[in-house]
PDB file of C-alpha atoms in Angstrom:
ATOM      1  CA  MET A 126       5.069  17.295  14.151  1.00 96.00           C
ATOM      2  CA  ARG A 127       6.236  15.329  11.121  1.00 98.00           C
ATOM      3  CA  VAL A 128       3.717  13.299   9.131  1.00 98.00           C
ATOM      4  CA  TYR A 129       4.385  10.400   6.766  1.00 98.00           C
ATOM      5  CA  ILE A 130       1.806   9.426   4.114  1.00 98.00           C
ATOM      6  CA  SER A 131       1.843   6.258   2.011  1.00 98.00           C
ATOM      7  CA  ILE A 132      -0.846   6.428  -0.659  1.00 98.00           C
ATOM      8  CA  ASP A 133      -2.118   3.627  -2.879  1.00 98.00           C
ATOM      9  CA  MET A 134      -4.782   3.850  -5.591  1.00 98.00           C
ATOM     10  CA  GLU A 135      -7.159   0.871  -5.282  1.00 98.00           C
ATOM     11  CA  GLY A 136      -8.715   2.203  -2.076  1.00 98.00           C
ATOM     12  CA  VAL A 137      -9.401   5.709  -3.402  1.00 98.00           C
ATOM     13  CA  THR A 138     -12.977   6.929  -3.766  1.00 98.00           C
ATOM     14  CA  GLY A 139     -14.608   6.247  -7.133  1.00 97.00           C
ATOM     15  CA  ILE A 140     -12.145   3.503  -8.134  1.00 98.00           C
ATOM     16  CA  ALA A 141     -13.145  -0.148  -8.505  1.00 98.00           C
ATOM     17  CA  THR A 142     -12.046  -1.555 -11.879  1.00 97.00           C
ATOM     18  CA  MET A 143      -8.764  -2.721 -13.396  1.00 96.00           C
ATOM     19  CA  ASP A 144      -9.129  -0.188 -16.209  1.00 96.00           C
ATOM     20  CA  GLN A 145      -8.876   2.556 -13.593  1.00 97.00           C
ATOM     21  CA  VAL A 146      -5.696   1.390 -11.850  1.00 97.00           C
ATOM     22  CA  VAL A 147      -3.483   0.216 -14.720  1.00 95.00           C
ATOM     23  CA  ARG A 148      -1.481   2.746 -16.736  1.00 94.00           C
ATOM     24  CA  GLY A 149      -2.926   2.884 -20.239  1.00 94.00           C
ATOM     25  CA  GLY A 150      -6.479   2.183 -19.100  1.00 95.00           C
ATOM     26  CA  HIS A 151      -9.107   4.704 -20.188  1.00 96.00           C
ATOM     27  CA  GLY A 152     -10.012   5.344 -16.543  1.00 97.00           C
ATOM     28  CA  TYR A 153      -6.431   5.738 -15.296  1.00 98.00           C
ATOM     29  CA  PRO A 154      -6.001   9.522 -15.851  1.00 98.00           C
ATOM     30  CA  ARG A 155      -9.157  10.202 -13.839  1.00 98.00           C
ATOM     31  CA  SER A 156      -7.856   7.899 -11.096  1.00 98.00           C
ATOM     32  CA  GLN A 157      -4.661   9.950 -10.953  1.00 98.00           C
ATOM     33  CA  ARG A 158      -6.733  13.062 -10.263  1.00 98.00           C
ATOM     34  CA  LEU A 159      -8.828  11.297  -7.632  1.00 98.00           C
ATOM     35  CA  MET A 160      -5.709   9.914  -5.924  1.00 98.00           C
ATOM     36  CA  THR A 161      -3.967  13.304  -5.933  1.00 98.00           C
ATOM     37  CA  ALA A 162      -7.041  15.005  -4.498  1.00 98.00           C
ATOM     38  CA  GLU A 163      -7.227  12.543  -1.580  1.00 98.00           C
ATOM     39  CA  ALA A 164      -3.530  13.069  -0.876  1.00 98.00           C
ATOM     40  CA  ASN A 165      -4.177  16.811  -0.818  1.00 98.00           C
ATOM     41  CA  ALA A 166      -7.089  16.384   1.571  1.00 98.00           C
ATOM     42  CA  ALA A 167      -4.879  14.573   4.077  1.00 98.00           C
ATOM     43  CA  ILE A 168      -2.026  17.067   3.616  1.00 98.00           C
ATOM     44  CA  GLU A 169      -4.405  19.974   4.195  1.00 98.00           C
ATOM     45  CA  GLY A 170      -5.843  18.385   7.323  1.00 98.00           C
ATOM     46  CA  ALA A 171      -2.397  17.638   8.700  1.00 98.00           C
ATOM     47  CA  PHE A 172      -1.171  21.209   8.266  1.00 98.00           C
ATOM     48  CA  GLU A 173      -4.418  22.630   9.638  1.00 98.00           C
ATOM     49  CA  ALA A 174      -3.765  20.655  12.832  1.00 98.00           C
ATOM     50  CA  GLY A 175      -0.211  21.936  13.206  1.00 97.00           C
ATOM     51  CA  ALA A 176       2.011  19.580  11.218  1.00 98.00           C
ATOM     52  CA  ASP A 177       5.462  20.990  10.467  1.00 98.00           C
ATOM     53  CA  SER A 178       6.156  18.727   7.494  1.00 98.00           C
ATOM     54  CA  VAL A 179       4.451  16.067   5.384  1.00 98.00           C
ATOM     55  CA  LEU A 180       6.284  13.442   3.318  1.00 98.00           C
ATOM     56  CA  VAL A 181       4.220  11.532   0.743  1.00 98.00           C
ATOM     57  CA  ASN A 182       5.274   8.197  -0.766  1.00 98.00           C
ATOM     58  CA  ASP A 183       3.521   7.267  -4.027  1.00 98.00           C
ATOM     59  CA  SER A 184       2.850   3.579  -3.376  1.00 97.00           C
ATOM     60  CA  HIS A 185       0.825   2.294  -6.335  1.00 97.00           C
ATOM     61  CA  GLY A 186       2.168   0.139  -9.151  1.00 92.00           C
ATOM     62  CA  THR A 187       4.960   2.014 -10.911  1.00 93.00           C
ATOM     63  CA  MET A 188       4.790   4.516  -8.031  1.00 95.00           C
ATOM     64  CA  ASP A 189       4.623   7.571 -10.280  1.00 97.00           C
ATOM     65  CA  ASN A 190       0.881   8.159 -10.298  1.00 98.00           C
ATOM     66  CA  LEU A 191       0.368  11.381  -8.367  1.00 98.00           C
ATOM     67  CA  LEU A 192       0.108  14.559 -10.441  1.00 98.00           C
ATOM     68  CA  HIS A 193       3.047  16.556  -9.126  1.00 97.00           C
ATOM     69  CA  GLU A 194       1.833  19.920 -10.400  1.00 97.00           C
ATOM     70  CA  GLU A 195      -1.471  19.452  -8.562  1.00 98.00           C
ATOM     71  CA  LEU A 196      -0.033  18.187  -5.263  1.00 98.00           C
ATOM     72  CA  ASP A 197      -0.065  20.552  -2.290  1.00 98.00           C
ATOM     73  CA  PRO A 198       3.311  22.339  -2.552  1.00 98.00           C
ATOM     74  CA  ARG A 199       3.862  22.153   1.210  1.00 98.00           C
ATOM     75  CA  ALA A 200       4.454  18.382   0.947  1.00 98.00           C
ATOM     76  CA  ARG A 201       7.489  16.523  -0.363  1.00 98.00           C
ATOM     77  CA  LEU A 202       7.001  13.492  -2.614  1.00 98.00           C
ATOM     78  CA  ILE A 203       8.897  10.211  -3.057  1.00 98.00           C
ATOM     79  CA  PHE A 204       8.090   8.463  -6.322  1.00 98.00           C
ATOM     80  CA  GLY A 205       9.412   5.850  -8.743  1.00 97.00           C
ATOM     81  CA  THR A 206      10.266   2.167  -8.482  1.00 90.00           C
ATOM     82  CA  PRO A 207      11.914  -0.102  -7.476  1.00 88.00           C
ATOM     83  CA  LYS A 208      12.328   1.134  -3.911  1.00 89.00           C
ATOM     84  CA  LEU A 209      13.785  -1.225  -1.324  1.00 83.00           C
ATOM     85  CA  ASP A 210      11.220  -0.271   1.308  1.00 90.00           C
ATOM     86  CA  CYS A 211       8.462  -0.276  -1.313  1.00 91.00           C
ATOM     87  CA  MET A 212       5.261   1.269   0.075  1.00 95.00           C
ATOM     88  CA  ALA A 213       7.042   2.295   3.280  1.00 96.00           C
ATOM     89  CA  GLU A 214       9.922   4.087   1.539  1.00 96.00           C
ATOM     90  CA  GLY A 215      11.115   7.154   3.397  1.00 97.00           C
ATOM     91  CA  ILE A 216       9.567   6.521   6.788  1.00 97.00           C
ATOM     92  CA  SER A 217      11.982   7.181   9.633  1.00 97.00           C
ATOM     93  CA  ALA A 218      12.229   7.770  13.361  1.00 97.00           C
ATOM     94  CA  GLU A 219      11.852  11.490  12.635  1.00 97.00           C
ATOM     95  CA  HIS A 220       8.162  10.965  11.842  1.00 98.00           C
ATOM     96  CA  ASP A 221       5.529  11.213  14.551  1.00 98.00           C
ATOM     97  CA  VAL A 222       2.665   9.460  12.786  1.00 98.00           C
ATOM     98  CA  ALA A 223       1.935   7.549   9.571  1.00 98.00           C
ATOM     99  CA  MET A 224      -1.173   7.718   7.411  1.00 98.00           C
ATOM    100  CA  PHE A 225      -2.058   5.003   4.891  1.00 98.00           C
ATOM    101  CA  LEU A 226      -4.399   6.340   2.202  1.00 98.00           C
ATOM    102  CA  GLY A 227      -6.214   4.516  -0.592  1.00 98.00           C
ATOM    103  CA  TYR A 228      -5.361   1.088   0.817  1.00 98.00           C
ATOM    104  CA  HIS A 229      -7.073  -2.224  -0.008  1.00 98.00           C
ATOM    105  CA  ALA A 230      -7.573  -5.695   1.437  1.00 97.00           C
ATOM    106  CA  ALA A 231      -5.201  -8.651   1.230  1.00 97.00           C
ATOM    107  CA  ALA A 232      -4.944 -11.217  -1.553  1.00 94.00           C
ATOM    108  CA  GLY A 233      -7.830 -13.659  -1.280  1.00 90.00           C
ATOM    109  CA  SER A 234     -10.016 -11.208   0.653  1.00 93.00           C
ATOM    110  CA  PRO A 235     -13.406 -10.001  -0.608  1.00 93.00           C
ATOM    111  CA  GLY A 236     -12.333  -6.333  -0.847  1.00 97.00           C
ATOM    112  CA  VAL A 237     -12.169  -4.113  -3.921  1.00 98.00           C
ATOM    113  CA  LEU A 238      -9.160  -5.021  -6.103  1.00 98.00           C
ATOM    114  CA  ALA A 239      -7.753  -7.020  -3.179  1.00 97.00           C
ATOM    115  CA  HIS A 240      -4.159  -8.226  -3.481  1.00 96.00           C
ATOM    116  CA  THR A 241      -0.912  -8.091  -1.507  1.00 96.00           C
ATOM    117  CA  TYR A 242       1.837  -6.084  -3.206  1.00 94.00           C
ATOM    118  CA  SER A 243       1.501  -7.800  -6.573  1.00 92.00           C
ATOM    119  CA  SER A 244      -1.671  -8.740  -8.395  1.00 90.00           C
ATOM    120  CA  HIS A 245       0.389 -11.718  -9.626  1.00 91.00           C
ATOM    121  CA  PHE A 246       0.979 -13.115  -6.129  1.00 94.00           C
ATOM    122  CA  LEU A 247      -1.597 -15.772  -5.310  1.00 93.00           C
ATOM    123  CA  GLY A 248      -1.125 -15.226  -1.584  1.00 95.00           C
ATOM    124  CA  VAL A 249       1.202 -13.658   0.978  1.00 97.00           C
ATOM    125  CA  ARG A 250       1.452 -14.856   4.587  1.00 97.00           C
ATOM    126  CA  LEU A 251       3.410 -13.622   7.563  1.00 97.00           C
ATOM    127  CA  ASN A 252       3.883 -15.964  10.509  1.00 97.00           C
ATOM    128  CA  GLY A 253       1.321 -18.299   8.982  1.00 96.00           C
ATOM    129  CA  ARG A 254      -1.426 -15.711   8.516  1.00 96.00           C
ATOM    130  CA  PRO A 255      -2.563 -13.933   5.327  1.00 96.00           C
ATOM    131  CA  VAL A 256      -1.544 -10.285   5.506  1.00 97.00           C
ATOM    132  CA  SER A 257      -2.420  -7.054   3.771  1.00 97.00           C
ATOM    133  CA  GLU A 258       0.038  -4.433   2.634  1.00 97.00           C
ATOM    134  CA  ALA A 259      -1.171  -2.212   5.459  1.00 98.00           C
ATOM    135  CA  GLU A 260      -0.145  -4.739   8.096  1.00 97.00           C
ATOM    136  CA  VAL A 261       3.336  -5.291   6.658  1.00 96.00           C
ATOM    137  CA  ASN A 262       3.941  -1.570   6.143  1.00 97.00           C
ATOM    138  CA  ALA A 263       2.768  -0.904   9.705  1.00 98.00           C
ATOM    139  CA  LEU A 264       5.477  -3.270  10.932  1.00 97.00           C
ATOM    140  CA  GLN A 265       8.081  -1.285   9.029  1.00 96.00           C
ATOM    141  CA  ALA A 266       6.687   1.885  10.609  1.00 97.00           C
ATOM    142  CA  ALA A 267       6.890   0.215  14.013  1.00 97.00           C
ATOM    143  CA  ALA A 268      10.514  -0.749  13.384  1.00 96.00           C
ATOM    144  CA  VAL A 269      11.386   2.964  13.422  1.00 97.00           C
ATOM    145  CA  GLY A 270       8.962   3.761  16.237  1.00 97.00           C
ATOM    146  CA  VAL A 271       6.126   5.293  14.189  1.00 98.00           C
ATOM    147  CA  PRO A 272       2.440   4.472  14.827  1.00 98.00           C
ATOM    148  CA  VAL A 273      -0.224   4.279  12.121  1.00 98.00           C
ATOM    149  CA  GLY A 274      -2.851   6.885  12.961  1.00 98.00           C
ATOM    150  CA  LEU A 275      -5.096   6.909   9.875  1.00 98.00           C
ATOM    151  CA  LEU A 276      -6.108   4.466   7.158  1.00 98.00           C
ATOM    152  CA  THR A 277      -8.524   5.058   4.294  1.00 98.00           C
ATOM    153  CA  GLY A 278      -9.935   2.569   1.798  1.00 98.00           C
ATOM    154  CA  ASP A 279     -12.901   0.258   1.459  1.00 98.00           C
ATOM    155  CA  ASP A 280     -14.866  -1.188   4.371  1.00 98.00           C
ATOM    156  CA  VAL A 281     -12.890  -4.457   4.304  1.00 98.00           C
ATOM    157  CA  ILE A 282      -9.421  -2.990   4.865  1.00 98.00           C
ATOM    158  CA  CYS A 283     -10.807  -0.459   7.346  1.00 98.00           C
ATOM    159  CA  GLY A 284     -12.154  -3.367   9.396  1.00 98.00           C
ATOM    160  CA  VAL A 285      -8.744  -5.031   9.309  1.00 97.00           C
ATOM    161  CA  ALA A 286      -6.993  -1.835  10.416  1.00 98.00           C
ATOM    162  CA  GLU A 287      -9.375  -1.232  13.293  1.00 97.00           C
ATOM    163  CA  LYS A 288      -8.475  -4.634  14.727  1.00 97.00           C
ATOM    164  CA  ALA A 289      -4.756  -4.497  13.955  1.00 96.00           C
ATOM    165  CA  PHE A 290      -3.710  -0.909  14.768  1.00 97.00           C
ATOM    166  CA  PRO A 291      -4.431   0.426  18.273  1.00 93.00           C
ATOM    167  CA  GLY A 292      -6.172   3.804  18.231  1.00 96.00           C
ATOM    168  CA  VAL A 293      -6.241   4.105  14.436  1.00 98.00           C
ATOM    169  CA  ARG A 294      -8.819   6.288  12.705  1.00 98.00           C
ATOM    170  CA  THR A 295     -10.340   4.940   9.507  1.00 98.00           C
ATOM    171  CA  VAL A 296     -12.334   6.449   6.667  1.00 98.00           C
ATOM    172  CA  ALA A 297     -14.270   3.872   4.636  1.00 98.00           C
ATOM    173  CA  VAL A 298     -14.771   5.693   1.350  1.00 98.00           C
ATOM    174  CA  LYS A 299     -16.578   2.773  -0.288  1.00 98.00           C
ATOM    175  CA  ILE A 300     -18.227  -0.562   0.448  1.00 98.00           C
ATOM    176  CA  ALA A 301     -16.972  -3.587  -1.456  1.00 98.00           C
ATOM    177  CA  HIS A 302     -19.564  -5.248  -3.707  1.00 98.00           C
ATOM    178  CA  GLY A 303     -17.060  -7.650  -5.268  1.00 96.00           C
ATOM    179  CA  HIS A 304     -13.504  -7.644  -6.562  1.00 96.00           C
ATOM    180  CA  THR A 305     -14.227  -4.959  -9.145  1.00 97.00           C
ATOM    181  CA  ALA A 306     -17.421  -3.346  -7.840  1.00 98.00           C
ATOM    182  CA  ALA A 307     -18.151  -0.887  -5.044  1.00 98.00           C
ATOM    183  CA  ASP A 308     -20.709   1.420  -3.470  1.00 98.00           C
ATOM    184  CA  SER A 309     -18.701   4.647  -3.171  1.00 98.00           C
ATOM    185  CA  LEU A 310     -19.009   8.004  -1.485  1.00 98.00           C
ATOM    186  CA  SER A 311     -18.761  11.064  -3.709  1.00 98.00           C
ATOM    187  CA  PRO A 312     -15.158  12.259  -4.042  1.00 98.00           C
ATOM    188  CA  SER A 313     -15.938  15.598  -2.401  1.00 98.00           C
ATOM    189  CA  GLU A 314     -17.493  13.945   0.659  1.00 98.00           C
ATOM    190  CA  ALA A 315     -14.624  11.484   0.971  1.00 98.00           C
ATOM    191  CA  ARG A 316     -12.099  14.309   0.835  1.00 98.00           C
ATOM    192  CA  ARG A 317     -13.939  16.190   3.555  1.00 98.00           C
ATOM    193  CA  LEU A 318     -13.875  13.138   5.802  1.00 98.00           C
ATOM    194  CA  ILE A 319     -10.207  12.464   5.050  1.00 98.00           C
ATOM    195  CA  ARG A 320      -9.231  16.073   5.762  1.00 98.00           C
ATOM    196  CA  GLU A 321     -11.051  16.007   9.092  1.00 98.00           C
ATOM    197  CA  ALA A 322      -9.628  12.600  10.039  1.00 98.00           C
ATOM    198  CA  ALA A 323      -6.090  13.696   9.145  1.00 98.00           C
ATOM    199  CA  ALA A 324      -6.413  16.752  11.359  1.00 98.00           C
ATOM    200  CA  GLU A 325      -7.752  14.659  14.245  1.00 98.00           C
ATOM    201  CA  THR A 326      -4.921  12.169  13.732  1.00 98.00           C
ATOM    202  CA  VAL A 327      -2.256  14.867  14.012  1.00 98.00           C
ATOM    203  CA  ARG A 328      -3.884  16.342  17.114  1.00 98.00           C
ATOM    204  CA  GLY A 329      -4.043  12.925  18.775  1.00 97.00           C
ATOM    205  CA  ALA A 330      -0.728  11.526  17.531  1.00 97.00           C
ATOM    206  CA  GLY A 331       0.837  11.692  20.988  1.00 95.00           C
ATOM    207  CA  GLU A 332      -1.631   9.120  22.279  1.00 96.00           C
ATOM    208  CA  LEU A 333      -0.755   6.499  19.638  1.00 97.00           C
ATOM    209  CA  ALA A 334       1.710   3.636  19.991  1.00 95.00           C
ATOM    210  CA  PRO A 335       3.484   1.626  17.266  1.00 95.00           C
ATOM    211  CA  LEU A 336       2.733  -2.057  16.756  1.00 95.00           C
ATOM    212  CA  GLN A 337       4.610  -4.678  18.727  1.00 93.00           C
ATOM    213  CA  LEU A 338       7.208  -6.317  16.479  1.00 95.00           C
ATOM    214  CA  PRO A 339       7.363 -10.133  16.389  1.00 94.00           C
ATOM    215  CA  GLU A 340      10.774 -11.595  17.193  1.00 92.00           C
ATOM    216  CA  VAL A 341      10.747 -13.586  13.967  1.00 95.00           C
ATOM    217  CA  LEU A 342       9.006 -12.878  10.664  1.00 97.00           C
ATOM    218  CA  GLU A 343       8.204 -15.983   8.602  1.00 98.00           C
ATOM    219  CA  LEU A 344       7.288 -14.873   5.092  1.00 98.00           C
ATOM    220  CA  GLU A 345       5.538 -17.069   2.532  1.00 98.00           C
ATOM    221  CA  ILE A 346       4.676 -15.972  -1.013  1.00 97.00           C
ATOM    222  CA  ASP A 347       2.607 -17.994  -3.479  1.00 97.00           C
ATOM    223  CA  MET A 348       4.113 -17.126  -6.868  1.00 96.00           C
ATOM    224  CA  PRO A 349       2.041 -17.105 -10.080  1.00 93.00           C
ATOM    225  CA  SER A 350       3.998 -19.835 -11.873  1.00 91.00           C
ATOM    226  CA  MET A 351       6.565 -22.540 -11.306  1.00 92.00           C
ATOM    227  CA  PRO A 352       9.287 -20.667 -13.276  1.00 90.00           C
ATOM    228  CA  ALA A 353       8.782 -17.629 -11.023  1.00 93.00           C
ATOM    229  CA  ALA A 354       9.138 -19.833  -7.942  1.00 95.00           C
ATOM    230  CA  GLU A 355      12.231 -21.493  -9.401  1.00 94.00           C
ATOM    231  CA  LEU A 356      13.895 -18.115  -9.899  1.00 92.00           C
ATOM    232  CA  GLY A 357      12.855 -16.886  -6.475  1.00 94.00           C
ATOM    233  CA  ALA A 358      14.459 -19.884  -4.829  1.00 95.00           C
ATOM    234  CA  HIS A 359      17.851 -18.519  -5.954  1.00 94.00           C
ATOM    235  CA  ILE A 360      17.479 -15.500  -3.645  1.00 94.00           C
ATOM    236  CA  PRO A 361      19.868 -16.077  -0.707  1.00 94.00           C
ATOM    237  CA  GLY A 362      17.934 -17.281   2.323  1.00 95.00           C
ATOM    238  CA  VAL A 363      14.784 -18.094   0.338  1.00 97.00           C
ATOM    239  CA  ARG A 364      13.595 -21.675   0.080  1.00 97.00           C
ATOM    240  CA  ARG A 365      10.960 -23.289  -2.096  1.00 97.00           C
ATOM    241  CA  ILE A 366       8.488 -25.167   0.082  1.00 96.00           C
ATOM    242  CA  ALA A 367       5.938 -26.070  -2.613  1.00 96.00           C
ATOM    243  CA  ASP A 368       5.725 -25.936  -6.399  1.00 95.00           C
ATOM    244  CA  ARG A 369       4.796 -22.238  -6.405  1.00 96.00           C
ATOM    245  CA  THR A 370       5.520 -21.205  -2.813  1.00 97.00           C
ATOM    246  CA  LEU A 371       8.616 -19.430  -1.522  1.00 98.00           C
ATOM    247  CA  ALA A 372       9.455 -19.019   2.161  1.00 98.00           C
ATOM    248  CA  ALA A 373      12.079 -17.185   4.177  1.00 98.00           C
ATOM    249  CA  THR A 374      12.736 -16.208   7.785  1.00 98.00           C
ATOM    250  CA  PHE A 375      13.632 -12.615   8.595  1.00 97.00           C
ATOM    251  CA  ALA A 376      14.472 -10.593  11.672  1.00 95.00           C
ATOM    252  CA  THR A 377      13.239  -7.193  10.471  1.00 95.00           C
ATOM    253  CA  PRO A 378      10.361  -5.791   8.398  1.00 95.00           C
ATOM    254  CA  VAL A 379      12.766  -4.064   6.007  1.00 93.00           C
ATOM    255  CA  GLU A 380      14.163  -7.497   5.084  1.00 95.00           C
ATOM    256  CA  VAL A 381      10.611  -8.698   4.430  1.00 95.00           C
ATOM    257  CA  LEU A 382       9.916  -5.705   2.186  1.00 92.00           C
ATOM    258  CA  GLY A 383      13.162  -6.254   0.297  1.00 92.00           C
ATOM    259  CA  CYS A 384      12.260  -9.860  -0.439  1.00 94.00           C
ATOM    260  CA  VAL A 385       8.717  -8.899  -1.434  1.00 93.00           C
ATOM    261  CA  THR A 386      10.076  -6.263  -3.829  1.00 91.00           C
ATOM    262  CA  VAL A 387      12.421  -8.702  -5.575  1.00 92.00           C
ATOM    263  CA  CYS A 388       9.711 -11.388  -5.814  1.00 94.00           C
ATOM    264  CA  TYR A 389       7.294  -8.759  -7.161  1.00 89.00           C
ATOM    265  CA  HIS A 390       9.559  -8.145 -10.140  1.00 88.00           C
ATOM    266  CA  LEU A 391      10.240 -11.857 -10.678  1.00 91.00           C
ATOM    267  CA  ALA A 392       6.500 -12.542 -10.711  1.00 90.00           C
ATOM    268  CA  ALA A 393       5.842  -9.710 -13.151  1.00 86.00           C
ATOM    269  CA  ASP A 394       8.620 -10.818 -15.499  1.00 76.00           C
ATOM    270  CA  ALA A 395       7.340 -14.401 -15.476  1.00 71.00           C
ATOM    271  CA  MET A 396       3.807 -13.307 -16.354  1.00 69.00           C
ATOM    272  CA  ILE A 397       4.996 -10.908 -19.077  1.00 62.00           C
ATOM    273  CA  SER A 398       6.961 -13.748 -20.673  1.00 58.00           C
ATOM    274  CA  ARG A 399       3.902 -15.990 -20.588  1.00 58.00           C
ATOM    275  CA  MET A 400       1.609 -13.340 -22.092  1.00 56.00           C
ATOM    276  CA  ALA A 401       4.066 -12.858 -24.959  1.00 52.00           C
ATOM    277  CA  LEU A 402       3.654 -16.547 -25.809  1.00 51.00           C
ATOM    278  CA  TYR A 403      -0.134 -16.301 -25.642  1.00 50.00           C
ATOM    279  CA  GLY A 404      -0.085 -13.385 -28.078  1.00 55.00           C
ATOM    280  CA  ARG A 405       1.915 -15.117 -30.815  1.00 56.00           C
TER     281      ARG A 405
END
């Protein structure tokens, strides 16, 4: 039994503010510890239930947030950015089940720190519908035949997962009270629930099925500025359908993730350039 874990930070217990999720913020070091502890809870539960291996992909921001020296040594870790498959880096047909930890709701949703891949994107749609990172990453998992068996985060993204992923277990570690406010479980209680849910997920992995893949994937991204959209329109196969909106048609989820990753960096560069002007 091989387990794949993609872990983000915004959906971790005890985290709700920008200061906590951005490197350099006063709350960021504590968030690293909280994130690492939730990863360990899932790893422990997976091995307790008979997992042979666990691969963890650090999926937040610069993707080097987990404290390596504190991570369960039985797991392997993928970290660093950019990665072509982004939050789904490393998943393969060798895995039996995927777990998405610390996830959050889509851009424009009422969840805690809700966004889709980049806090600079104003919106991301797939086949005409707003999508969360969890839904896109689940498609990449499905492309290699892997079902999503567990998702943790706030109540908003857990509700999305329960509708989108057949048979998924969820652990709502906090209730959204706004974009940067939450009613949270204690970290120790959340870890207990995650450990138990991870073990149950491994035991029941054989009953899960991957998502059905659409034949065509129509991606739309609302960029943060017109210059960012202008640059994005130079990506082969990408077209500009509105002042700030890019669109492209893909056949596979990995192509979607590749485009998202490139647009992520274009959006960030455009905003950094603008902030430099504001600070003069």
